[in-house]
Short mmCIF file of C-alpha atoms in Angstrom, two decimals:
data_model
loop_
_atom_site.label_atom_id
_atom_site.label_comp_id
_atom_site.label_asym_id
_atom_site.label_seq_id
_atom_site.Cartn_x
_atom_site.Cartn_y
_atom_site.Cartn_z
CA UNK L 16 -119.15 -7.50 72.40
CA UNK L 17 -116.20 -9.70 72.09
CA UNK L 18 -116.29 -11.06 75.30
CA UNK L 19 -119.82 -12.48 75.24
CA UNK L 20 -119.09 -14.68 72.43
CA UNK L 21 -118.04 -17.39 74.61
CA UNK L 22 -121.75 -17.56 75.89
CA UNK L 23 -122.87 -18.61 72.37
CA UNK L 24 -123.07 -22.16 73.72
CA UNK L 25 -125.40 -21.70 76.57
CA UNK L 26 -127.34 -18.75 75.33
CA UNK L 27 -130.59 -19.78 73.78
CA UNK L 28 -131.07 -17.36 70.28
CA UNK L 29 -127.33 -15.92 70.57
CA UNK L 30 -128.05 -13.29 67.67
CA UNK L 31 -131.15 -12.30 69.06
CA UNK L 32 -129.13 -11.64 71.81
CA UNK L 33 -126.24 -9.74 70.98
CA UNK L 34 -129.41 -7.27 68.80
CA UNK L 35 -131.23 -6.87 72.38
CA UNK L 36 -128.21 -5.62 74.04
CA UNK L 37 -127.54 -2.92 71.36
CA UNK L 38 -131.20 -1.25 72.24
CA UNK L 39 -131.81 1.44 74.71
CA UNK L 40 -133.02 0.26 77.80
CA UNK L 41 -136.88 1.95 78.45
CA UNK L 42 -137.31 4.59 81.42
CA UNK L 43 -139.12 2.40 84.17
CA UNK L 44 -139.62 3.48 88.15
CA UNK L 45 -140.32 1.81 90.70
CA UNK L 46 -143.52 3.12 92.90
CA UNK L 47 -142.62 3.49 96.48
CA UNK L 48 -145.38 1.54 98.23
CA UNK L 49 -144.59 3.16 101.39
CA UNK L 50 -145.96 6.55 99.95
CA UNK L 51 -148.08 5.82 97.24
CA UNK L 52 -150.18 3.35 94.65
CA UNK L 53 -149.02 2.59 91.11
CA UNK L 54 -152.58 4.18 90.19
CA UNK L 55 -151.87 7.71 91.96
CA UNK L 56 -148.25 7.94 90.49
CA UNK L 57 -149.75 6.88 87.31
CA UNK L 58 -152.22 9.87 87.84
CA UNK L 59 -149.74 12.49 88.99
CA UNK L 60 -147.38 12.03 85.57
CA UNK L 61 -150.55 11.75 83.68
CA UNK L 62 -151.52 15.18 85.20
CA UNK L 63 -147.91 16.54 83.86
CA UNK L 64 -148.25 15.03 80.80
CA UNK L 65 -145.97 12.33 81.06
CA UNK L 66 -147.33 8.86 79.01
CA UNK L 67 -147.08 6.11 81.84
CA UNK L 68 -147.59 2.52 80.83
CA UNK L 69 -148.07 -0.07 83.96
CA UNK L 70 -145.32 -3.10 83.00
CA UNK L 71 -148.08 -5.88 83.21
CA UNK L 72 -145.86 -8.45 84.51
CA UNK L 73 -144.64 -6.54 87.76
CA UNK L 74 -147.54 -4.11 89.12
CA UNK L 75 -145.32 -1.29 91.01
CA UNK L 76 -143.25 -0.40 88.19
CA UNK L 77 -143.90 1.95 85.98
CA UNK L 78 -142.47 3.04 81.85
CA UNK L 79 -142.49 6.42 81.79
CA UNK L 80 -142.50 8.72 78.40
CA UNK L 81 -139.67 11.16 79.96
CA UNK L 82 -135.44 10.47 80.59
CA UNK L 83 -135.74 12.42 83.36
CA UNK L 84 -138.11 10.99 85.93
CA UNK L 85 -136.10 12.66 88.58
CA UNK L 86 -137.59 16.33 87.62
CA UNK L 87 -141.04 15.43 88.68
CA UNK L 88 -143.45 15.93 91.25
CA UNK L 89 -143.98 12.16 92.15
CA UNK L 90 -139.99 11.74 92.34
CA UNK L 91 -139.94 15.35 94.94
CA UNK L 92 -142.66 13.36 96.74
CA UNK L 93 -140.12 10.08 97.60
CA UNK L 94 -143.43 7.85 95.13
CA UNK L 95 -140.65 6.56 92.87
CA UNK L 96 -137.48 5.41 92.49
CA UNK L 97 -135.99 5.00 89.10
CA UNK L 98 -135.45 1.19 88.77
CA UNK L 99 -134.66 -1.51 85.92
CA UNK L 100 -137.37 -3.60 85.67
CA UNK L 101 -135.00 -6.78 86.04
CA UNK L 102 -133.30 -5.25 89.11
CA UNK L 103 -136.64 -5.46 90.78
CA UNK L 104 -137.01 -9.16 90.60
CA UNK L 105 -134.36 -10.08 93.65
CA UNK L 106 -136.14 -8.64 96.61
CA UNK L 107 -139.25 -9.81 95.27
CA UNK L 108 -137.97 -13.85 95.56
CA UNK L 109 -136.97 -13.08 98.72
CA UNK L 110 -139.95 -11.39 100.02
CA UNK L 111 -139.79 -10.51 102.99
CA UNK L 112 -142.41 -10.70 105.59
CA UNK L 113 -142.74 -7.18 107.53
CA UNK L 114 -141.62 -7.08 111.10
CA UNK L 115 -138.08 -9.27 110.12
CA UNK L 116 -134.83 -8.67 109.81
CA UNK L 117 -133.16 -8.44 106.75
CA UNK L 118 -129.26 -8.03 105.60
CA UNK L 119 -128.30 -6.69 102.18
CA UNK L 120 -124.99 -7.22 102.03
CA UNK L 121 -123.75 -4.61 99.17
CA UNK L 122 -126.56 -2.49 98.99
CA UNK L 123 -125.59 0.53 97.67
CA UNK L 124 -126.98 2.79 96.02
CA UNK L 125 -130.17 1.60 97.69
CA UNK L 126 -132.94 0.35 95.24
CA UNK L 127 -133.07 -3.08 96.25
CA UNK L 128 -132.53 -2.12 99.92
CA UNK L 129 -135.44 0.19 100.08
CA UNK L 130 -137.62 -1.70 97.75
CA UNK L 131 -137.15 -4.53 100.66
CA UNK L 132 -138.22 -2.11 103.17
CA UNK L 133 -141.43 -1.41 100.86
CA UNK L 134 -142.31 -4.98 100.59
CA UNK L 135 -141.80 -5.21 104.32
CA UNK L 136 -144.29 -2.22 104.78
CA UNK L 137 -141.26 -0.19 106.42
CA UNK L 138 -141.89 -2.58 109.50
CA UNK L 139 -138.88 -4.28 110.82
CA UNK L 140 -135.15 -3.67 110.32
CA UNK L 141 -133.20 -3.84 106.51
CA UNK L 142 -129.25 -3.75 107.40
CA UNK L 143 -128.04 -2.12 104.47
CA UNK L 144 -124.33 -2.55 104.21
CA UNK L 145 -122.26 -1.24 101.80
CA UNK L 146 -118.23 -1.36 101.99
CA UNK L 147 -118.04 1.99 100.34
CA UNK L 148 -118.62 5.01 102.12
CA UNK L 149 -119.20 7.84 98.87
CA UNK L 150 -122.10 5.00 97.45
CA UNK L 151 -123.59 4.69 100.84
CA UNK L 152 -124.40 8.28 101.25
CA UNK L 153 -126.14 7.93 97.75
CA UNK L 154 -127.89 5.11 99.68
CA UNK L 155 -129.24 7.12 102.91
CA UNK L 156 -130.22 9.83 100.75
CA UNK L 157 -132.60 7.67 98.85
CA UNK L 158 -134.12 6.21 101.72
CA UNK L 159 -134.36 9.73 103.38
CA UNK L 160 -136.07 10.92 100.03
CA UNK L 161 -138.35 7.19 99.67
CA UNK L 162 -139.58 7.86 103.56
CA UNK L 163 -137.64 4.59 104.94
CA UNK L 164 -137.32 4.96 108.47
CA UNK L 165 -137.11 0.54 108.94
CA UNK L 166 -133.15 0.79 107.96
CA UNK L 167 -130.34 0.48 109.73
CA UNK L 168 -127.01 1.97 107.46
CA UNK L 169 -123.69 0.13 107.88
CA UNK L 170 -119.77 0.23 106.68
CA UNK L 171 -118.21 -2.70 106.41
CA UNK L 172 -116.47 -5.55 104.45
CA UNK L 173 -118.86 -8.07 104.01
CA UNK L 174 -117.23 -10.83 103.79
CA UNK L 175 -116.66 -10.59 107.47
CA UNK L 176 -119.45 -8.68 108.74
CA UNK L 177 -120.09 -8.50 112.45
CA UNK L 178 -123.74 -8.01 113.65
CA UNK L 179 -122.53 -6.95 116.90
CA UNK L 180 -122.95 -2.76 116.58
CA UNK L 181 -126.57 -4.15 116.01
CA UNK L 182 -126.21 -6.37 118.92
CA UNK L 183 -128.54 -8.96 116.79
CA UNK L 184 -127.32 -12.91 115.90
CA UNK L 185 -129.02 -14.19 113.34
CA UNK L 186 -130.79 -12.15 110.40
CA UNK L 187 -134.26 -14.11 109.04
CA UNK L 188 -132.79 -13.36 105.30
CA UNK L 189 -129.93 -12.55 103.37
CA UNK L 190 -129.69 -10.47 99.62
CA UNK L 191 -126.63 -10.63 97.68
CA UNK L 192 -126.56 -8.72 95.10
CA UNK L 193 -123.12 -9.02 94.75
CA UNK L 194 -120.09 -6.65 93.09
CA UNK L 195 -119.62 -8.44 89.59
CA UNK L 196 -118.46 -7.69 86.15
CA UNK L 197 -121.71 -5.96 84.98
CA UNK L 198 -121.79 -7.44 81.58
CA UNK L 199 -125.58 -7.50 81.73
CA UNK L 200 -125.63 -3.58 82.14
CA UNK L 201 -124.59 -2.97 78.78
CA UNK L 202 -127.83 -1.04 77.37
CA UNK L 203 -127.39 1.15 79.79
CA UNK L 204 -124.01 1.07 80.10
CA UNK L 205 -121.83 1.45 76.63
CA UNK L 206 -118.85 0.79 78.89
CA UNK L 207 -119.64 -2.06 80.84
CA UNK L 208 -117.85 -4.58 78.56
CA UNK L 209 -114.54 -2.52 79.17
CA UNK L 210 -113.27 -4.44 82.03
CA UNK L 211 -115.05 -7.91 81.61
CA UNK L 212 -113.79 -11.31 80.31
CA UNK L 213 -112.96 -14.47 81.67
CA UNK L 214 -110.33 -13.24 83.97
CA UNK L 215 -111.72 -10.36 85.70
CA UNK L 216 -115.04 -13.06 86.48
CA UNK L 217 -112.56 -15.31 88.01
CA UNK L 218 -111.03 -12.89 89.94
CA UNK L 219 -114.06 -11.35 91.67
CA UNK L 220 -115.64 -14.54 91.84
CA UNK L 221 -113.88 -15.46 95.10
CA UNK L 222 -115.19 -12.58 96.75
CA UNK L 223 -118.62 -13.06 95.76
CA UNK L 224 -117.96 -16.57 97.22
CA UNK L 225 -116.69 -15.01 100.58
CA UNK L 226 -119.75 -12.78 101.11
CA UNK L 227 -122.39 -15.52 100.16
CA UNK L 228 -120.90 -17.72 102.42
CA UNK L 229 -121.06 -15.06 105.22
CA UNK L 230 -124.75 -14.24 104.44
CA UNK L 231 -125.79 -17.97 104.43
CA UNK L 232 -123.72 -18.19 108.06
CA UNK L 233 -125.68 -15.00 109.53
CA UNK L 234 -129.09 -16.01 108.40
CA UNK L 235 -131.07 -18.35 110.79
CA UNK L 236 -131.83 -21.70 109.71
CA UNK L 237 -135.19 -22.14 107.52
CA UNK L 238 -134.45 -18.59 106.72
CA UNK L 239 -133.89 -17.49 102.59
CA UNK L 240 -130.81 -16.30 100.76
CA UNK L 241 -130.75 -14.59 97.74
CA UNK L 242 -128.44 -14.24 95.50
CA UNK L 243 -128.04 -12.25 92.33
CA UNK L 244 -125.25 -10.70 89.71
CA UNK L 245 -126.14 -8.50 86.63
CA UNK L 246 -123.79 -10.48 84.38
CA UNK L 247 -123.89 -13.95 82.57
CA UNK L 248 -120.80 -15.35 83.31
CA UNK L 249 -120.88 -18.82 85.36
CA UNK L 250 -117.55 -18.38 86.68
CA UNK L 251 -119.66 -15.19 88.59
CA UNK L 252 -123.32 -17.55 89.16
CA UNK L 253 -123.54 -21.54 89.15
CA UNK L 254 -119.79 -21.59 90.13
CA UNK L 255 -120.30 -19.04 93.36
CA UNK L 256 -123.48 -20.79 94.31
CA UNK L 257 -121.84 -24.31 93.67
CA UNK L 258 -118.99 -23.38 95.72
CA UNK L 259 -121.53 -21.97 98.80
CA UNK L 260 -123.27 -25.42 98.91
CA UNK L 261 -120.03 -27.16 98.85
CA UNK L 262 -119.07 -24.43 102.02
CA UNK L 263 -122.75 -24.59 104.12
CA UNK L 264 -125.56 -26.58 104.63
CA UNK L 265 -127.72 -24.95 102.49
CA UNK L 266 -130.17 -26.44 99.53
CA UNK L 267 -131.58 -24.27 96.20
CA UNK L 268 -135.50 -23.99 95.99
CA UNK L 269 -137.32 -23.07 93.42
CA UNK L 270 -139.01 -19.85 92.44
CA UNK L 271 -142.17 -18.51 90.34
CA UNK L 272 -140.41 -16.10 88.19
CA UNK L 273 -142.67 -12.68 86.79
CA UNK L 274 -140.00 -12.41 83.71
CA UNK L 275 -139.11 -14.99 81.47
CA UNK L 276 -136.02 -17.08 82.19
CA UNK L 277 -133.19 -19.90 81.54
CA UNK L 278 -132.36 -22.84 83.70
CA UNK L 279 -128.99 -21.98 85.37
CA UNK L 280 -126.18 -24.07 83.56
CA UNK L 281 -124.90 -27.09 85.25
CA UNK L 282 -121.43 -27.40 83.52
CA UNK L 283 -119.50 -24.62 82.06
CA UNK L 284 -115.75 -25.20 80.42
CA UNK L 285 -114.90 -28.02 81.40
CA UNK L 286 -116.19 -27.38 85.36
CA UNK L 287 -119.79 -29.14 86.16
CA UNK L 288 -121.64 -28.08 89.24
CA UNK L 289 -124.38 -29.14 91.79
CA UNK L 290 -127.21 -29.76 89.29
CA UNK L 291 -129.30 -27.88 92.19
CA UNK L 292 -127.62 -24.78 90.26
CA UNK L 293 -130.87 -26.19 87.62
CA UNK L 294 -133.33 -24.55 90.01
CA UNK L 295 -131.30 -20.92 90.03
CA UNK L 296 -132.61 -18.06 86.81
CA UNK L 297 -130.97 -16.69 84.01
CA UNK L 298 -131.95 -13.49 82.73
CA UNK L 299 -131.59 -12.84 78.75
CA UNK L 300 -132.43 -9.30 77.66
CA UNK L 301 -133.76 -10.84 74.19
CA UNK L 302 -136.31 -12.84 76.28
CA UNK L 303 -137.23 -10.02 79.01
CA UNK L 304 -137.07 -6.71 77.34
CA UNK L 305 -134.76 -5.95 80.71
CA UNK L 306 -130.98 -6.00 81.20
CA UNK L 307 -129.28 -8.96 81.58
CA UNK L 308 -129.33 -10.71 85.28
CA UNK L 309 -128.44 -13.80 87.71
CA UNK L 310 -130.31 -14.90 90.61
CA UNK L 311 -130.80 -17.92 92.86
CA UNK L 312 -132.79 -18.80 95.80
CA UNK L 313 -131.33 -20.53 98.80
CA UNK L 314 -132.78 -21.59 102.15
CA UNK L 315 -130.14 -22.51 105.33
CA UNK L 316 -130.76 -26.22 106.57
CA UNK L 317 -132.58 -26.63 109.71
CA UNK P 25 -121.01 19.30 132.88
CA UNK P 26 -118.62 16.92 134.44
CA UNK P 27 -116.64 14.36 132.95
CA UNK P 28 -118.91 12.38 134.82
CA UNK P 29 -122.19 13.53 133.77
CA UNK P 30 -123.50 11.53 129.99
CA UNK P 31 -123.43 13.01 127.12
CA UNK P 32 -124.04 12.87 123.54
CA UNK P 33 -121.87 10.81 121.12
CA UNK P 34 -121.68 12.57 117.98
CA UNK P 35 -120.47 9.16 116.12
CA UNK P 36 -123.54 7.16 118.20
CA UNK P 37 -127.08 6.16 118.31
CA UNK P 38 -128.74 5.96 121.41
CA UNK P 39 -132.28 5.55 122.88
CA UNK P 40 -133.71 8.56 124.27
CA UNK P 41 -135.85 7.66 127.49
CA UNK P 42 -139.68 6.93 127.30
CA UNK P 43 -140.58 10.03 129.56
CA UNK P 44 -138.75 13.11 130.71
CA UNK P 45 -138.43 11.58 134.70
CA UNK P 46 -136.43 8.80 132.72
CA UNK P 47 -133.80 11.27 131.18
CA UNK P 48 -130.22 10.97 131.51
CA UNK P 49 -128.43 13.24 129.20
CA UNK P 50 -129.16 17.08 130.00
CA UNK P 51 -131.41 18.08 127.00
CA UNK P 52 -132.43 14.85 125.52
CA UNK P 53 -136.01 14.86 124.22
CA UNK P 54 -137.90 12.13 126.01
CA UNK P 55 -140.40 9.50 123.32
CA UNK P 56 -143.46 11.10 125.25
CA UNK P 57 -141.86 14.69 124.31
CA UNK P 58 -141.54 13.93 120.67
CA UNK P 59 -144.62 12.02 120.07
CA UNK P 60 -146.90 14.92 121.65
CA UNK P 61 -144.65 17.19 119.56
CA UNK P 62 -146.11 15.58 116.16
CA UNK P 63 -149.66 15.24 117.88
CA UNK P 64 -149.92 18.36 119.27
CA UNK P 65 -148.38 20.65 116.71
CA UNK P 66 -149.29 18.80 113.54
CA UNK P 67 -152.61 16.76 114.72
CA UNK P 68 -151.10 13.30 112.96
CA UNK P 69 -153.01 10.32 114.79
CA UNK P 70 -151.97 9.51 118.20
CA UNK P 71 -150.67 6.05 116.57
CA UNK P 72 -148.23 7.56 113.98
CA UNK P 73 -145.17 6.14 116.19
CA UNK P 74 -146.59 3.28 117.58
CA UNK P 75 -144.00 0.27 117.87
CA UNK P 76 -141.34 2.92 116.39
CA UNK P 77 -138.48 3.51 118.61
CA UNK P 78 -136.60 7.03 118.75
CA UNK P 79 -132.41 7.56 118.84
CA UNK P 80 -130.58 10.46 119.60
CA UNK P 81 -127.06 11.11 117.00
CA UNK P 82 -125.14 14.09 118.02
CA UNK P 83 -126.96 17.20 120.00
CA UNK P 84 -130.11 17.27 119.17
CA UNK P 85 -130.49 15.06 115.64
CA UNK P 86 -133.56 12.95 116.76
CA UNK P 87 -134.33 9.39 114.40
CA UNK P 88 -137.33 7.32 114.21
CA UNK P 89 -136.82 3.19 113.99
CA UNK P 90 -139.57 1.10 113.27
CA UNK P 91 -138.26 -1.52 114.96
CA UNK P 92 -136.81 -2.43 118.58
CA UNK P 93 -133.48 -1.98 119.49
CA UNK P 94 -131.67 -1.29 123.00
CA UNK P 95 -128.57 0.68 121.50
CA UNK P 96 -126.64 2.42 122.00
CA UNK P 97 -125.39 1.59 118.20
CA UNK P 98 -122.24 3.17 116.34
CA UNK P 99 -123.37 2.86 112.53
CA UNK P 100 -123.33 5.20 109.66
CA UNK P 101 -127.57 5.63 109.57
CA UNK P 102 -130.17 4.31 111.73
CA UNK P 103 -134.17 5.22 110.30
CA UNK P 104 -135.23 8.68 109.28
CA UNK P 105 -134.19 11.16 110.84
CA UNK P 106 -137.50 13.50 111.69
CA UNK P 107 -136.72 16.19 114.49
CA UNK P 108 -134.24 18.61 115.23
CA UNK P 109 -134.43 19.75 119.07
CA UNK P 110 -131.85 21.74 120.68
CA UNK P 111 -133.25 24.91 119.30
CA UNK P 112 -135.89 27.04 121.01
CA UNK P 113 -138.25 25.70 118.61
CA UNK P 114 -137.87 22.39 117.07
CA UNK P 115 -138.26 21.99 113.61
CA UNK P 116 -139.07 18.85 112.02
CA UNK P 117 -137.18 17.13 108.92
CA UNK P 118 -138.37 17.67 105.25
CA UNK P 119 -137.90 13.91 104.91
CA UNK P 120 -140.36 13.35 108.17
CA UNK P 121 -142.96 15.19 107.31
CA UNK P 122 -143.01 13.73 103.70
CA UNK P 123 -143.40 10.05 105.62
CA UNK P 124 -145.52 10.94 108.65
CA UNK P 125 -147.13 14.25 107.84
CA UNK P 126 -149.82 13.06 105.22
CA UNK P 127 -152.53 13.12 107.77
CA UNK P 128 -151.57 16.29 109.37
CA UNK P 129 -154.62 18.28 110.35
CA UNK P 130 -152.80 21.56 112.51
CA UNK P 131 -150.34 23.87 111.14
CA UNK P 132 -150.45 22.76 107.64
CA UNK P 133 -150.60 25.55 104.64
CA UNK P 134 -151.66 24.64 101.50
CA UNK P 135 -150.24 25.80 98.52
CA UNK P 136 -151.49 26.49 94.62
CA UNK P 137 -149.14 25.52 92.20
CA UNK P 138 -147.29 28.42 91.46
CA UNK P 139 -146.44 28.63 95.04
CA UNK P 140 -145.91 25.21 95.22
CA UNK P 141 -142.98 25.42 92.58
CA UNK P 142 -141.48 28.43 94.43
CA UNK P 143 -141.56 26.61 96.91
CA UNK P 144 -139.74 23.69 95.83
CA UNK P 145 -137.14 25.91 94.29
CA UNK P 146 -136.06 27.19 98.28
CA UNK P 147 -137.85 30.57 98.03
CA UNK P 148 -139.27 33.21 100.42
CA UNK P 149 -142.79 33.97 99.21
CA UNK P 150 -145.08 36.40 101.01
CA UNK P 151 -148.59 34.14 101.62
CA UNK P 152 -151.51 35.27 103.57
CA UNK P 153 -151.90 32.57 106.94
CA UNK P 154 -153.75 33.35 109.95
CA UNK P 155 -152.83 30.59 111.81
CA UNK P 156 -149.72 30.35 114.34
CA UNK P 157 -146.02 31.23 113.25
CA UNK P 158 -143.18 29.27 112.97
CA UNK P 159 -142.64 25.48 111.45
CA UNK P 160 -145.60 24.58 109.04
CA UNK P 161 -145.96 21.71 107.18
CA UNK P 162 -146.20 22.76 103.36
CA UNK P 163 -148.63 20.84 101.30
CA UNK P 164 -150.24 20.92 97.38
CA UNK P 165 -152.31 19.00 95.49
CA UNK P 166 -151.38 16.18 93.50
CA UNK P 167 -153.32 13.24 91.78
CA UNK P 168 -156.06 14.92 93.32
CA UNK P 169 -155.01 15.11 97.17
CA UNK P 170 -153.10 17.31 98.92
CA UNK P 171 -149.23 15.94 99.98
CA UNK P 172 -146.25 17.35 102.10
CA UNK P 173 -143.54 19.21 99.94
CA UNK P 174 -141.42 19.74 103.50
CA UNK P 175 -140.99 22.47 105.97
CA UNK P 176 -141.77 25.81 106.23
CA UNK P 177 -141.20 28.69 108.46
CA UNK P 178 -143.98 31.60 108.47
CA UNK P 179 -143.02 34.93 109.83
CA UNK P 180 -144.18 38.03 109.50
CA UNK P 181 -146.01 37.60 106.74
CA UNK P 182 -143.61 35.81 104.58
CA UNK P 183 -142.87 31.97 104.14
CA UNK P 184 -139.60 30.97 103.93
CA UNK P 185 -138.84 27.27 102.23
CA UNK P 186 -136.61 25.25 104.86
CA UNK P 187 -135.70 22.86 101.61
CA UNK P 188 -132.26 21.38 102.13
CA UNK P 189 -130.78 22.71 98.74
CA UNK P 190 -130.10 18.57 98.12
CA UNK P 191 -133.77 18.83 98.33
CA UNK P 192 -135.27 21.60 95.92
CA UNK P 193 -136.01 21.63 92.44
CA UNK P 194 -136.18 23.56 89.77
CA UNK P 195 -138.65 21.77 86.96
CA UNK P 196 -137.11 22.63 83.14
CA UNK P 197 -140.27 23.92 80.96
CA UNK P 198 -142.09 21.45 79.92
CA UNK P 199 -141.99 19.07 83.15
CA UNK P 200 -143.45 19.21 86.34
CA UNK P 201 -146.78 21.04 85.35
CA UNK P 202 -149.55 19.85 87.14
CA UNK P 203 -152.65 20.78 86.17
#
């Protein structure tokens, strides 16, 4: 937990904090609109007596009383997909209108993706692109299982993605949910601290610039960008955004938020940023129950 | 065939034609073909596929887009794939009839749940069924209505699960009991 100490100054609560990410995460799934209600799934664990509890502040997910949600009916039936609760809230800023055209940019292993394709009532075209080939197949098998047929699989690098294979030239959104240092993983993830620190959220944080900047340029203008890390570092949030709006003509907006959150932080060590970054959400697991998370809402200039 | 004649491209999408008259490629299902497949052999509503379009990966592997594309469209995945064709019988996808075979009305046999786990698990069963032979869609109940489990294939008095293995289960006592 060493390395999050350097958050103690922007971190509302910081002992609160550091408790919260010591606790289990709970079992939540998503419900696959595209198949199902949250009231029939809730009915079909019920039936194999598995306690379900609705999470009141997002209807289509689910806490279920089992670790294995995968060995049930409503999982064999593509109805769920086992989701974090905060991992959910991405696609749901960007919300998607069905009929569009979406690009997710590192999509894999596919719960974001195909929870886009839900909201979009699997009606229009999600370009799920992931640069690496064993995750993707993880990917089309959980759209195969969740009944997607509104996605379009790709293999690239996307920080120079080409839309030509699709022969398409502008996407009407963008989601980022970019590679990062995972610090805000750590309930479920004992290890995720191993490899984080200042350094390594430097070092990835140019790439995460690169791809935002490439989903900003392929979206049309008027058209929504989201962007979103599981970690808390700045160097990984404000300073990527910060460094996209420097790069494009593109402005923050605002966003109604389901789960609690934080302002983003304007200045960080010594570096201050576009005070838009005020408008962007922080994510505390002592405030949400949830893992830790990032996101920001951006809309291309017309 | 002739170098000159089309053919498939195992690594590519591509459209297949609206009706057979329109076909290219020697053995390419045409959209008419496939949609009066699923009408006529599963009764799902004549509007199942409506402003889907379908693609053709390697001989036979037929995929269902909602959306409109012109192709053809070298990509790792492009929709669900739902059909396979260049048998003498084609035989729809587990994943396919999960999506589109809800509403099925023809060729559907419903299972109780003992059957329905066997089922799941990949197993031959022997079942009584006096309707036709070959692909049925497999249903059970669950939450109170019956759903698609995937594919089976009824011969001689025996059903045998077409489950992908990647696609059955075995539930550990305790789970997957429905009442």
């Amino acid at each position: 937990m060493d390395s999050l100490r350097r958050y103690e100054s922007i971190v509302p609560d910081f002992s609160a904090f550091l408790e919260a990410l010591t606790k289990p995460l709970p079992t939540t799934v998503r419900v696959n609109t595209i198949r199902a209600t949250p009231e029939r799934v809730k009915a079909a664990f019920e039936d194999e007596g598995i306690r379900v509890e609705r999470r009141e502040r997002i209807p289509t997910l689910l806490e279920v009383g089992t670790d294995k949600p995968g060995n049930t009916w409503p999982h064999v039936h593509g109805w769920i997909h086992g989701q974090e609760e905060v991992s959910t809230i991405p696609p749901r800023v960007l919300d998607p209108d069905p009929g569009g055209v979406v690009w997710e940019a590192a999509a894999a292993p596919g719960g974001k993706a195909t929870q886009l394709a839900a909201l979009m009532n699997d009606s229009g075209l999600v370009i799920a692109n992931d640069d690496n080939l064993g995750r993707l197949s993880a990917l089309r098998s959980n759209a195969d299982r969740l009944g997607v047929s509104s996605m379009a699989v790709t293999n690239q690098d996307a920080r120079n993605f080409s839309f030509d294979p699709l022969g398409i030239e502008a996407v009407d959104h963008a989601l980022v949910d970019a590679p990062c240092t995972c610090e805000g993983t750590l309930r479920k993830n004992p290890d995720a601290l191993s490899d984080a620190g200042a350094g390594a959220s430097r070092n990835i944080s140019s790439v995460q610039r690169d791809i935002l900047i490439r989903a900003i340029k392929a979206t049309r203008p008027g058209g929504k960008v989201v962007y979103s890390t599981c970690t808390f570092a700045p160097e990984e949030n404000e300073a990527v955004v910060d460094a996209a709006l420097e790069a494009t003509e593109t402005n923050v907006v605002d966003f109604e938020s389901p789960l609690p959150a934080e302002p983003g932080v304007e200045t960080w060590e010594g570096e201050s940023y576009d005070p838009a970054v005020q408008k962007t959400k922080r994510y505390y697991p002592h405030q949400t129950d949830t893992g830790g998370f990032y996101v920001a809402k951006l809309e291309v200039a017309e | 065939m002739t170098e000159d004649e089309p053919e498939n491209l195992s690594e590519t999408f591509e459209r297949v034609p609206s009706t057979a008259a329109e076909r290219v490629v020697e053995g390419r299902p045409s959209r008419a073909e496939i949609i009066d497949y699923w009408v006529d052999r599963f009764g799902v509503p004549k509007d199942t596929f409506d402003g889907a379009t379908f693609w053709e990966k390697g001989g036979g592997r037929i995929w269902v887009l909602n959306y409109e594309l012109s192709g053809p469209i070298s990509i790792e995945a492009l929709g669900l794939p739902i059909l396979r064709t260049r048998q003498e019988f084609w035989k729809p996808t587990t994943d396919a009839v999960r999506r589109f075979g809800a509403e099925a009305t023809e060729n559907v046999i419903h299972l109780e749940e003992p059957a329905a786990r066997a089922f799941l698990a990949g197993e031959k069963q022997e079942l009584p069924w006096d309707g036709d032979w070959g692909y049925l869609i497999v249903t059970h109940d669950i939450a109170g209505a019956a759903d698609p489990i995937g594919v089976g294939r009824y011969t001689y008095g025996t059903l045998q699960s077409m489950l992908p293995k990647g696609r059955r289960r075995e539930f550990e006592e305790g789970e997957g009991i429905s009442k």
